[in-house]
Amino acid sequence: QEQSKSAAKEEGTSTKELKKVKIMLDWTPNTNHTGLYVAKEKGYFEEQGLDVEIVLPGEAGANQLVASGQADFGIGAQESLTQARVQGVPLVSIAAIIQHNTSGFASPKDKKIDSPADFEGKTYGGYGDPVEKAVIDSLMKQENADVENVNIVNMGNSDFFTAVERDIDFAWIYYAWTGVEAELRNQKLNMVYLTDYSEKLDYYTPVLTTSEDKIKEDPDTVRAFVTAASKGYKYAINNPEKSAEILIKAVPDLDPELVRASQKWLSPRYQDDAKQWGVQKLEVWENYASWMMDNQLLEKKLDAEASFTNEFLPEVKE
Amino acid sequence: MKRWIQKGWRPTTLIILLLVLWEGSSRWLDIPAWLLPSPSQIWKEVLVSWSDFQGHLLATIRLTFIGFICGSIIGLGVATILHLMPKVRETVYPLIIISQNIPTIVLAPLLVIWFGFGILPKVIVITLFCFFPIAIATLDGLRQTTDELKHYMLMVGASKGQIFRKLEWPHALPSIFSGLKIAATYSVMGAVISEWLGGNHGIGVFMTLASSSFRTDRVFVSILYIVILCLLFFSMIVTAERRLIRWKPKGEKR
Amino acid sequence: MKRWIQKGWRPTTLIILLLVLWEGSSRWLDIPAWLLPSPSQIWKEVLVSWSDFQGHLLATIRLTFIGFICGSIIGLGVATILHLMPKVRETVYPLIIISQNIPTIVLAPLLVIWFGFGILPKVIVITLFCFFPIAIATLDGLRQTTDELKHYMLMVGASKGQIFRKLEWPHALPSIFSGLKIAATYSVMGAVISEWLGGNHGIGVFMTLASSSFRTDRVFVSILYIVILCLLFFSMIVTAERRLIRWKPKGEKR
Amino acid sequence: MKALEVQHISKSFGEAFVLNDLNFSVKEGEFVSILGPSGSGKSTLFHLIGGLITPDGGNFLINGENVTNQKGKISYMPQSPSLFPWRTILKNVTLAAEIVGENKETEAIHMLERAGLKGYEHVYPHQLSGGMKQRVAFVRSLLSPQSIICLDEPFSALDEFTRLDMQTWLMDLWQEQQKAILFVTHNIDEAIFLSDRVIVLSSKPATVKKEFVIPFSRPRLPNLLLEEKFLSLKKQIYSELSGSL
Amino acid sequence: MKALEVQHISKSFGEAFVLNDLNFSVKEGEFVSILGPSGSGKSTLFHLIGGLITPDGGNFLINGENVTNQKGKISYMPQSPSLFPWRTILKNVTLAAEIVGENKETEAIHMLERAGLKGYEHVYPHQLSGGMKQRVAFVRSLLSPQSIICLDEPFSALDEFTRLDMQTWLMDLWQEQQKAILFVTHNIDEAIFLSDRVIVLSSKPATVKKEFVIPFSRPRLPNLLLEEKFLSLKKQIYSELSGSL
Ligand SMILES: Nc1ncnc2c1ncn2[C@@H]1O[C@H](COP(=O)(O)OP(=O)(O)OP(=O)(O)O)[C@@H](O)[C@H]1O
Ligand SMILES: Nc1ncnc2c1ncn2[C@@H]1O[C@H](COP(=O)(O)OP(=O)(O)OP(=O)(O)O)[C@@H](O)[C@H]1O
Ligand SMILES: [Mg+2]
Ligand SMILES: [Mg+2]
């Protein structure tokens, strides 16, 4: 493996100059990003003539830097992209990393929150965004419960585990990371997934992003990038263990156990029921935007068609 | 008032100039609003968001005050104790420095677990922010007493407490105010950061929300208020300083 | 060395005591390691992670030094200019305060966009952190000159520059060091925060990674190094102070 | 009983040997002056009596009680005025009394007037001339309640008239209150004119070189200074001092 | 040409009227003393000449040039020693020369020795006695290069012998260098003994009350102080001064 990689590298450098490209993550590296690390490690990017640098976001945040061209690509999410585009930030989603929304409301088992109706009388810990209330409301409406009976508390930067130790009954998490961590800790969780209760809330999170300018001026690079990333994710789908090790090797400061467990959980969910990794559907974009409009969370209507594109994904070989 | 105009016109002019420059370059260079909104856009948003903003502003003002006052009292208290008890000083000085090196991301969960999501953990965060410059500046000020006067006090049998109250403290006042000024400057940002610990009101909350929904104009509105608050606060300290240190020879003013 | 033992045993004892207490209460109260690991767990992790950590540590040390030195030079320079030119002082003083009230979340993207991902934006962030306490303390120190000596200097025709170099500056040294101490304390945390601007090395990066993968023990390892760095740094400043301010009467030490 | 006994006091600063086995005493209600070359150790002696610094050897007794290293046992006027710049003149003057918990404001106002400082009660020290500051320090020492007053060159910055005036005042107060006074001066006339006894110190290290008992009866009038006996005593002291250098 | 002309100088501090139409002059190479009650405005006059404060009216000319409000035109010794605590004695003494860009270290060492401060070159001011500090300030003023020297009570903290020694030294230097000297003192003997002319100031506000030309030839010897002419002059000045109060 090592040899093949270095061979690929030499080949790449000898044949033509690699194009330097930056991708900025949305958060610290985690299993959402495995495909990128695989593509880098396995030389898929080099095959495409790219020299990719994976940049950690820090305080600067990926979206603005991608939109302004400082980073060529980034990781984003449909929710933030929707708001960003409405505010005029020229970001475009070029691939859905995970087909379905894996987030949901988690609570320790002993809180006995099995469905949205049980939210009543409980305390929710969030970060103060009105979207949260709307989401909870949407779920609870399905079971004729009232969001006004939920005590919503802003828990700021506190993480899930801290919060539920103190005052908070349930919080919104990504199962692939926080939920898996709970498993590792033998903390039994109840999960109320968004997708189980609302079609409209099955949005894409996370997604690969780039700027409108990039697509216009350098579509080849975008295509190359997406092709390599797609190959990386395919590898991760087929080889959860190996790809987990690749991520651990690339970012040794992560907790390896968590990465392995999380990867195992997440690998089958990258593509899920789609016919190809990364494809996005117009209705998903429209659904979420209209849901936001319905809840007065959006000032303007979103041009859903301009928000994403599937055109850079490799042709599906049936 | 007249005095204010006399002193205030220079900085005001400069700031207006900078704003004009900013506005101009915003328009000329076509900087997108989501990256760096122009002053006029910010101003528009100030007017629009005022009714929403009020509550946040008041919450932050309250927090800033409480935090700054706690921080000052603790800073001055710590400096006093450490000054009067040199052995205690030697012992806990490193701890004080350590206290400034615990990042909020670590402190926050601990504070939340111990004290919940109320105002207390926030006040603790601001206090931690503010007390340090005050304590260090005061300690250094207290050590600088003129020997001549100290000797006199010792000779006439003044107690340690009397020397402290009648000599070292008034002598250290300029240093103390130096520390207070630094702390006052930090206190508003301290309050904003502490609001990230949780809570439903405050400029900090408003700002994170604005930032996560790409309302850069609103982020800058927050900054505008932070800056105004801070300047007000700072000038209050300067005024207090001027009131308290009246005996200074006029010559200084040249 | 002997001197160090004499001065150092008190704080060392206290810290050991606190660690023992922490260890004890960790075990007794069964505090979960993901919330607050015990000192022994942290120590184990120190040993385990050392090889990974080295690179991060060096990066942060380098950044801290560069940042602190830039911050000090700018702080002292600003104070000097503002002191020597009262009109400039009046004009830009508010801007200096404003500079302390721009939150990193706003500054960070702008800095990265303007200056890229290199070391420059980070150094700017640390400098912004450090220069302020130095500038304020120095300015206040420069204003406190003994009148008697100032009058003498004026009478014998010393120029403004001479008064500054030969009187005001040496007189302000204690205040300057006060500012340097405060800045030194902030510089390491400043470097850590600046690393959150992006980049792949540094204690700050290590810490966020650790924190987001729930490795609290590693977060505390980072803090341990931050604290040690900061204490080293601080004591370097104190040593420099002691070297430079040698003329002080011995009596002060009582 | 003796108001002050100085017993075998020695002191060096590093290698500089300043005081060597100093021995003398001041009786109750006695006025004793100390004369000695500049830098001989007069101020140092005061600092030792006051407990500011520790003697290498020897003891001080005040009214029979051993007060070596004890502070606050004397009324003290330092050689430099040492006024507190942030206190008004009145507040400066009442400081010593304040420290022992007394309120002497009315007395202070009265005494400031006597010292020629009427109208300056509420100004700050930096607004005074050198001689005025010295008088403020003088008044301050007079307002502290201890039974022995140590004055370190109290009138050196005063013109002859003001000095004479202050001397007369000091005499009056002394005769009224019967406190013991230890008085450092460089002015031989002044020493003789005011004192019951004059102690001449030698230099490097200082010891008591000679004691002169001043035989003139009191009250003494200014024309005493021109009398033959006065002048001959002055000459004796002068030559004794010249040997000290 | 006059080394210094003081023309119609007036000054008040707020409501305190301190100097009123002061007029006198100092010739080249002349030694002029100023006598006046404490607080009359002698130090203020020096501050005015030195340009530290601005007169309400009037002018100063040095060698015919108008120097009102100009600084650095005089060698100056302030009434309080004003030494820099962080400079060694040697560094303190060379300060005035340093300011005009001269290096006078060897000369300074020599002069410190002459002032009886040998061995103290490298100690700090707080280790000196009051009289020693005063001598350091004196040496410092002697080392600055201006053509007129203003001394504000330079010997007030010195014992009679050291004072006499310093006076003799000052005389020697003065005769050597032919600088003009303006000398404030409270000691009438000293004023007469040293000066070509003595100016007596009145008080509140100060004006020139009387000028005495001192007729004694030079070099003057210490026994001059006991001569009849000297004593009668002293009496005259004394009574003039007593009227000033
Ligand atoms: N803190 C000190 N450190 C070192 N030496 C000192 C200190 N204080 C005083 N001395 C030395 O002790 C000697 C006596 O000083 P002191 O002030 O007692 O003299 P003095 O008799 O009061 O002289 P003067 O009449 O000039 O005031 C001097 O030689 C001085 O240098
Ligand atoms: N900065 C000032 N503010 C107000 N008044 C002042 C100031 N400086 C001096 N004075 C006043 O001016 C008068 C003269 O002061 P000055 O110092 O010139 O006296 P002097 O003749 O030198 O007295 P001495 O012999 O006591 O030194 C005094 O009454 C003093 O109160
Ligand atoms: Mg003395
Ligand atoms: Mg004077």
Coordinates of C-alpha atoms in Angstrom, one line a residue, chain A:
Chain A
Q1 CA 0.0 0.0 0.0
E2 CA 2.7 2.4 1.1
Q3 CA 4.6 1.7 -2.0
S4 CA 1.7 2.1 -4.3
K5 CA 1.0 5.4 -2.8
S6 CA 4.5 6.8 -3.1
A7 CA 4.7 5.4 -6.6
A8 CA 1.6 7.2 -7.5
K9 CA 3.0 10.3 -6.0
E10 CA 6.2 10.1 -8.0
E11 CA 4.3 9.4 -11.1
G12 CA 2.1 12.4 -10.5
T13 CA 5.0 14.8 -9.9
S14 CA 7.0 13.5 -12.8
T15 CA 4.1 13.7 -15.3
K16 CA 2.7 17.1 -14.5
E17 CA 2.6 19.8 -11.9
L18 CA 0.1 19.2 -9.2
K19 CA -2.5 21.9 -8.7
K20 CA -2.5 23.1 -5.1
V21 CA -5.9 23.1 -3.6
K22 CA -7.2 23.8 -0.1
I23 CA -10.2 22.2 1.5
M24 CA -11.5 23.6 4.8
L25 CA -13.3 21.4 7.2
D26 CA -16.3 22.5 9.1
W27 CA -15.2 21.2 12.5
T28 CA -12.3 19.2 13.8
P29 CA -11.6 16.2 11.6
N30 CA -14.0 13.4 12.2
T31 CA -15.6 10.5 10.4
N32 CA -17.6 12.8 8.2
H33 CA -14.3 13.7 6.6
T34 CA -12.9 10.2 6.2
G35 CA -13.3 10.1 2.5
L36 CA -11.1 13.1 2.0
Y37 CA -8.3 11.7 4.1
V38 CA -8.6 8.4 2.3
A39 CA -8.4 10.2 -1.1
K40 CA -5.4 12.0 0.1
E41 CA -3.7 9.0 1.6
K42 CA -4.4 6.7 -1.3
G43 CA -3.3 9.2 -3.9
Y44 CA -6.7 9.7 -5.5
F45 CA -6.3 13.4 -5.5
E46 CA -2.9 13.1 -7.1
E47 CA -4.3 10.9 -9.7
Q48 CA -6.6 13.8 -10.5
G49 CA -3.6 16.2 -10.6
L50 CA -4.4 17.8 -7.3
D51 CA -2.2 18.5 -4.3
V52 CA -4.9 18.9 -1.6
E53 CA -4.2 20.5 1.8
I54 CA -6.8 19.8 4.4
V55 CA -7.2 22.8 6.6
L56 CA -8.8 22.9 10.0
P57 CA -11.3 25.6 10.4
G58 CA -10.7 27.2 13.8
E59 CA -12.5 30.3 14.5
A60 CA -12.5 31.5 11.0
G61 CA -15.2 29.1 9.9
A62 CA -15.2 27.4 6.5
N63 CA -18.1 29.1 4.8
Q64 CA -16.9 32.6 4.5
L65 CA -13.4 31.5 3.5
V66 CA -14.7 29.2 0.8
A67 CA -17.1 31.9 -0.5
S68 CA -14.3 34.4 -0.6
G69 CA -12.0 32.0 -2.4
Q70 CA -9.4 31.7 0.4
A71 CA -10.1 28.0 0.5
D72 CA -11.1 26.2 -2.7
F73 CA -13.5 23.8 -1.1
G74 CA -15.1 23.4 2.2
I75 CA -17.4 21.3 4.3
G76 CA -20.8 22.8 5.0
A77 CA -24.3 21.8 5.7
Q78 CA -27.6 22.4 3.9
E79 CA -29.0 24.4 6.9
S80 CA -26.2 26.9 6.9
L81 CA -25.9 27.0 3.1
T82 CA -29.5 27.8 2.9
Q83 CA -29.2 30.8 5.2
A84 CA -25.9 31.8 3.6
R85 CA -27.3 31.8 0.1
V86 CA -30.2 33.9 1.2
Q87 CA -27.7 36.4 2.7
G88 CA -26.0 36.5 -0.6
V89 CA -23.0 34.3 0.2
P90 CA -22.1 32.6 -3.1
L91 CA -21.7 29.1 -1.9
V92 CA -22.7 26.0 -3.8
S93 CA -23.1 22.4 -2.6
I94 CA -21.3 20.0 -4.9
A95 CA -21.9 16.7 -3.1
A96 CA -23.8 15.4 -0.1
I97 CA -21.5 13.5 2.1
I98 CA -24.2 11.7 4.0
Q99 CA -27.5 10.9 2.2
H100 CA -29.8 11.3 5.2
N101 CA -29.8 13.5 8.2
T102 CA -28.2 11.5 11.0
S103 CA -28.9 14.1 13.7
G104 CA -31.5 13.8 16.3
F105 CA -32.5 14.6 19.8
A106 CA -30.6 12.5 22.3
S107 CA -31.3 11.9 25.9
P108 CA -30.1 9.5 28.6
K109 CA -32.2 6.5 28.7
D110 CA -33.4 7.2 32.2
K111 CA -35.1 10.4 31.1
K112 CA -37.6 8.2 29.3
I113 CA -37.9 10.3 26.2
D114 CA -38.9 7.9 23.5
S115 CA -40.8 10.1 21.1
P116 CA -41.3 13.9 20.6
A117 CA -44.4 13.9 22.8
D118 CA -42.2 13.1 25.7
F119 CA -40.4 16.4 25.2
E120 CA -43.2 18.1 27.1
G121 CA -42.1 19.2 30.5
K122 CA -38.5 18.5 29.8
T123 CA -35.6 20.9 29.4
Y124 CA -33.9 21.2 26.0
G125 CA -30.3 22.4 25.8
G126 CA -29.5 24.3 22.6
Y127 CA -27.4 27.1 21.3
G128 CA -30.2 29.7 21.1
D129 CA -31.1 29.4 17.5
P130 CA -34.8 29.9 16.6
V131 CA -34.4 27.0 14.1
E132 CA -34.2 24.7 17.1
K133 CA -37.5 25.6 18.4
A134 CA -39.1 25.3 15.0
V135 CA -37.6 21.8 14.6
I136 CA -38.8 20.7 17.9
D137 CA -42.2 22.2 17.2
S138 CA -42.4 20.3 13.8
L139 CA -41.7 17.0 15.5
M140 CA -44.0 17.6 18.4
K141 CA -46.9 18.6 16.2
Q142 CA -46.8 15.2 14.7
E143 CA -47.9 13.9 18.1
N144 CA -50.1 16.8 19.0
A145 CA -47.7 18.0 21.7
D146 CA -47.0 21.7 22.3
V147 CA -43.5 23.1 22.0
E148 CA -44.4 25.8 24.6
N149 CA -44.3 23.1 27.2
V150 CA -40.6 22.5 26.6
N151 CA -38.1 24.5 28.6
I152 CA -35.5 25.7 26.1
V153 CA -32.2 26.6 27.6
N154 CA -29.2 28.0 25.8
M155 CA -26.3 25.9 26.9
G156 CA -23.7 27.7 24.9
N157 CA -20.5 25.8 24.2
S158 CA -21.2 23.0 26.6
D159 CA -21.1 19.6 25.1
F160 CA -23.9 17.0 25.4
F161 CA -22.4 15.0 28.2
T162 CA -21.8 18.0 30.3
A163 CA -25.2 19.4 29.7
V164 CA -27.1 16.3 30.6
E165 CA -25.2 16.1 33.8
R166 CA -26.8 19.3 34.8
D167 CA -30.4 20.6 34.3
I168 CA -30.6 19.5 30.6
D169 CA -32.7 16.6 29.6
F170 CA -32.1 16.4 25.9
A171 CA -30.0 18.0 23.2
W172 CA -29.5 17.8 19.5
I173 CA -26.5 15.7 18.4
Y174 CA -25.0 13.9 15.4
Y175 CA -25.3 10.3 16.2
A176 CA -22.2 9.3 14.3
W177 CA -19.9 11.1 16.7
T178 CA -21.6 12.0 20.0
G179 CA -24.0 9.1 19.9
V180 CA -21.2 6.6 19.2
E181 CA -19.1 8.2 22.0
A182 CA -22.0 7.5 24.3
E183 CA -22.1 3.9 23.3
L184 CA -18.4 3.7 24.0
R185 CA -19.1 5.1 27.4
N186 CA -21.9 2.7 28.0
Q187 CA -24.3 5.5 28.4
K188 CA -27.6 4.4 27.1
L189 CA -29.3 7.0 24.9
N190 CA -32.7 7.4 23.5
M191 CA -32.6 9.0 20.0
V192 CA -35.4 10.8 18.3
Y193 CA -34.2 11.2 14.8
L194 CA -35.5 14.1 12.7
T195 CA -35.9 11.9 9.7
D196 CA -38.3 9.7 11.6
Y197 CA -40.8 12.4 12.0
S198 CA -40.5 14.9 9.2
E199 CA -39.6 14.4 5.6
K200 CA -38.8 18.1 5.2
L201 CA -36.1 17.9 7.9
D202 CA -34.2 15.1 6.1
Y203 CA -31.7 17.6 4.7
Y204 CA -28.1 17.1 3.7
T205 CA -25.6 17.5 6.4
P206 CA -22.7 17.6 5.8
V207 CA -22.0 18.6 2.2
L208 CA -19.0 19.5 0.1
T209 CA -19.1 23.1 -0.9
T210 CA -17.3 25.5 -3.2
S211 CA -17.9 29.0 -4.5
E212 CA -19.9 30.1 -7.5
D213 CA -16.8 31.7 -8.9
K214 CA -14.8 28.5 -8.6
I215 CA -17.4 26.6 -10.6
K216 CA -17.5 29.3 -13.2
E217 CA -13.8 29.8 -13.6
D218 CA -12.3 26.4 -12.9
P219 CA -14.8 23.6 -13.3
D220 CA -12.1 21.1 -14.2
T221 CA -10.6 21.4 -10.8
V222 CA -14.0 21.0 -9.2
R223 CA -14.7 18.0 -11.2
A224 CA -11.3 16.5 -10.3
F225 CA -11.8 17.2 -6.7
V226 CA -15.2 15.7 -6.5
T227 CA -14.1 12.7 -8.5
A228 CA -11.3 11.9 -6.1
A229 CA -13.4 12.6 -3.0
S230 CA -16.1 10.3 -4.4
K231 CA -13.5 7.6 -4.9
G232 CA -12.3 8.2 -1.3
Y233 CA -15.8 7.9 0.1
K234 CA -16.5 4.8 -1.9
Y235 CA -13.4 3.3 -0.4
A236 CA -14.6 4.3 3.1
I237 CA -18.0 2.7 2.4
N238 CA -16.4 -0.6 1.4
N239 CA -13.5 -0.6 3.9
P240 CA -14.7 0.9 7.2
E241 CA -11.9 -0.6 9.3
K242 CA -9.1 0.4 6.9
S243 CA -10.5 3.8 6.3
A244 CA -10.8 4.4 10.0
E245 CA -7.1 3.6 10.4
I246 CA -6.3 6.1 7.6
L247 CA -8.1 8.8 9.5
I248 CA -6.4 7.9 12.8
K249 CA -3.0 7.9 11.1
A250 CA -3.6 11.3 9.5
V251 CA -4.9 12.9 12.7
P252 CA -3.3 10.9 15.5
D253 CA -4.6 13.3 18.1
L254 CA -8.2 11.9 17.7
D255 CA -9.5 9.2 19.9
P256 CA -8.9 6.0 17.8
E257 CA -11.6 4.0 19.5
L258 CA -14.2 6.6 18.8
V259 CA -13.0 6.9 15.2
R260 CA -13.2 3.2 14.7
A261 CA -16.7 2.8 16.2
S262 CA -18.0 5.9 14.5
Q263 CA -16.6 4.8 11.1
K264 CA -18.3 1.5 11.5
W265 CA -21.6 3.2 12.2
L266 CA -21.3 5.8 9.5
S267 CA -19.8 3.9 6.5
P268 CA -23.0 2.3 5.4
R269 CA -24.8 5.7 5.8
Y270 CA -22.7 7.7 3.4
Q271 CA -24.4 6.5 0.3
D272 CA -27.4 4.8 2.0
D273 CA -30.3 4.3 -0.4
A274 CA -28.9 6.6 -3.1
K275 CA -27.7 5.2 -6.4
Q276 CA -24.4 6.9 -6.0
W277 CA -22.5 8.7 -3.3
G278 CA -23.0 12.4 -3.2
V279 CA -26.1 12.9 -5.3
Q280 CA -28.5 15.6 -4.1
K281 CA -32.2 15.9 -4.9
L282 CA -33.9 19.2 -5.7
E283 CA -36.9 18.4 -3.5
V284 CA -34.7 18.0 -0.5
W285 CA -33.4 21.5 -0.9
E286 CA -36.8 22.9 -1.7
N287 CA -38.4 21.0 1.2
Y288 CA -36.1 22.4 3.8
A289 CA -36.2 25.9 2.4
S290 CA -40.0 25.9 2.3
W291 CA -40.0 24.5 5.8
M292 CA -37.9 27.4 6.9
M293 CA -40.1 29.9 5.1
D294 CA -43.1 28.4 6.8
N295 CA -41.5 28.9 10.1
Q296 CA -40.5 32.5 9.4
L297 CA -36.8 31.5 9.6
L298 CA -35.9 32.8 6.2
E299 CA -36.2 36.3 4.9
K300 CA -36.3 35.5 1.2
K301 CA -37.1 32.5 -0.9
L302 CA -34.2 30.3 -1.7
D303 CA -33.3 29.6 -5.3
A304 CA -32.9 25.8 -4.6
E305 CA -31.7 24.9 -8.1
A306 CA -28.7 27.2 -7.8
S307 CA -27.8 26.0 -4.4
F308 CA -26.4 22.6 -5.4
T309 CA -25.3 20.7 -8.4
N310 CA -24.7 17.1 -9.2
E311 CA -22.8 17.8 -12.4
F312 CA -19.4 17.2 -11.0
L313 CA -20.1 13.7 -9.7
P314 CA -18.6 10.9 -11.8
E315 CA -20.9 9.2 -14.2
V316 CA -22.7 6.4 -12.7
K317 CA -21.6 3.1 -14.1
E318 CA -24.6 0.8 -14.0

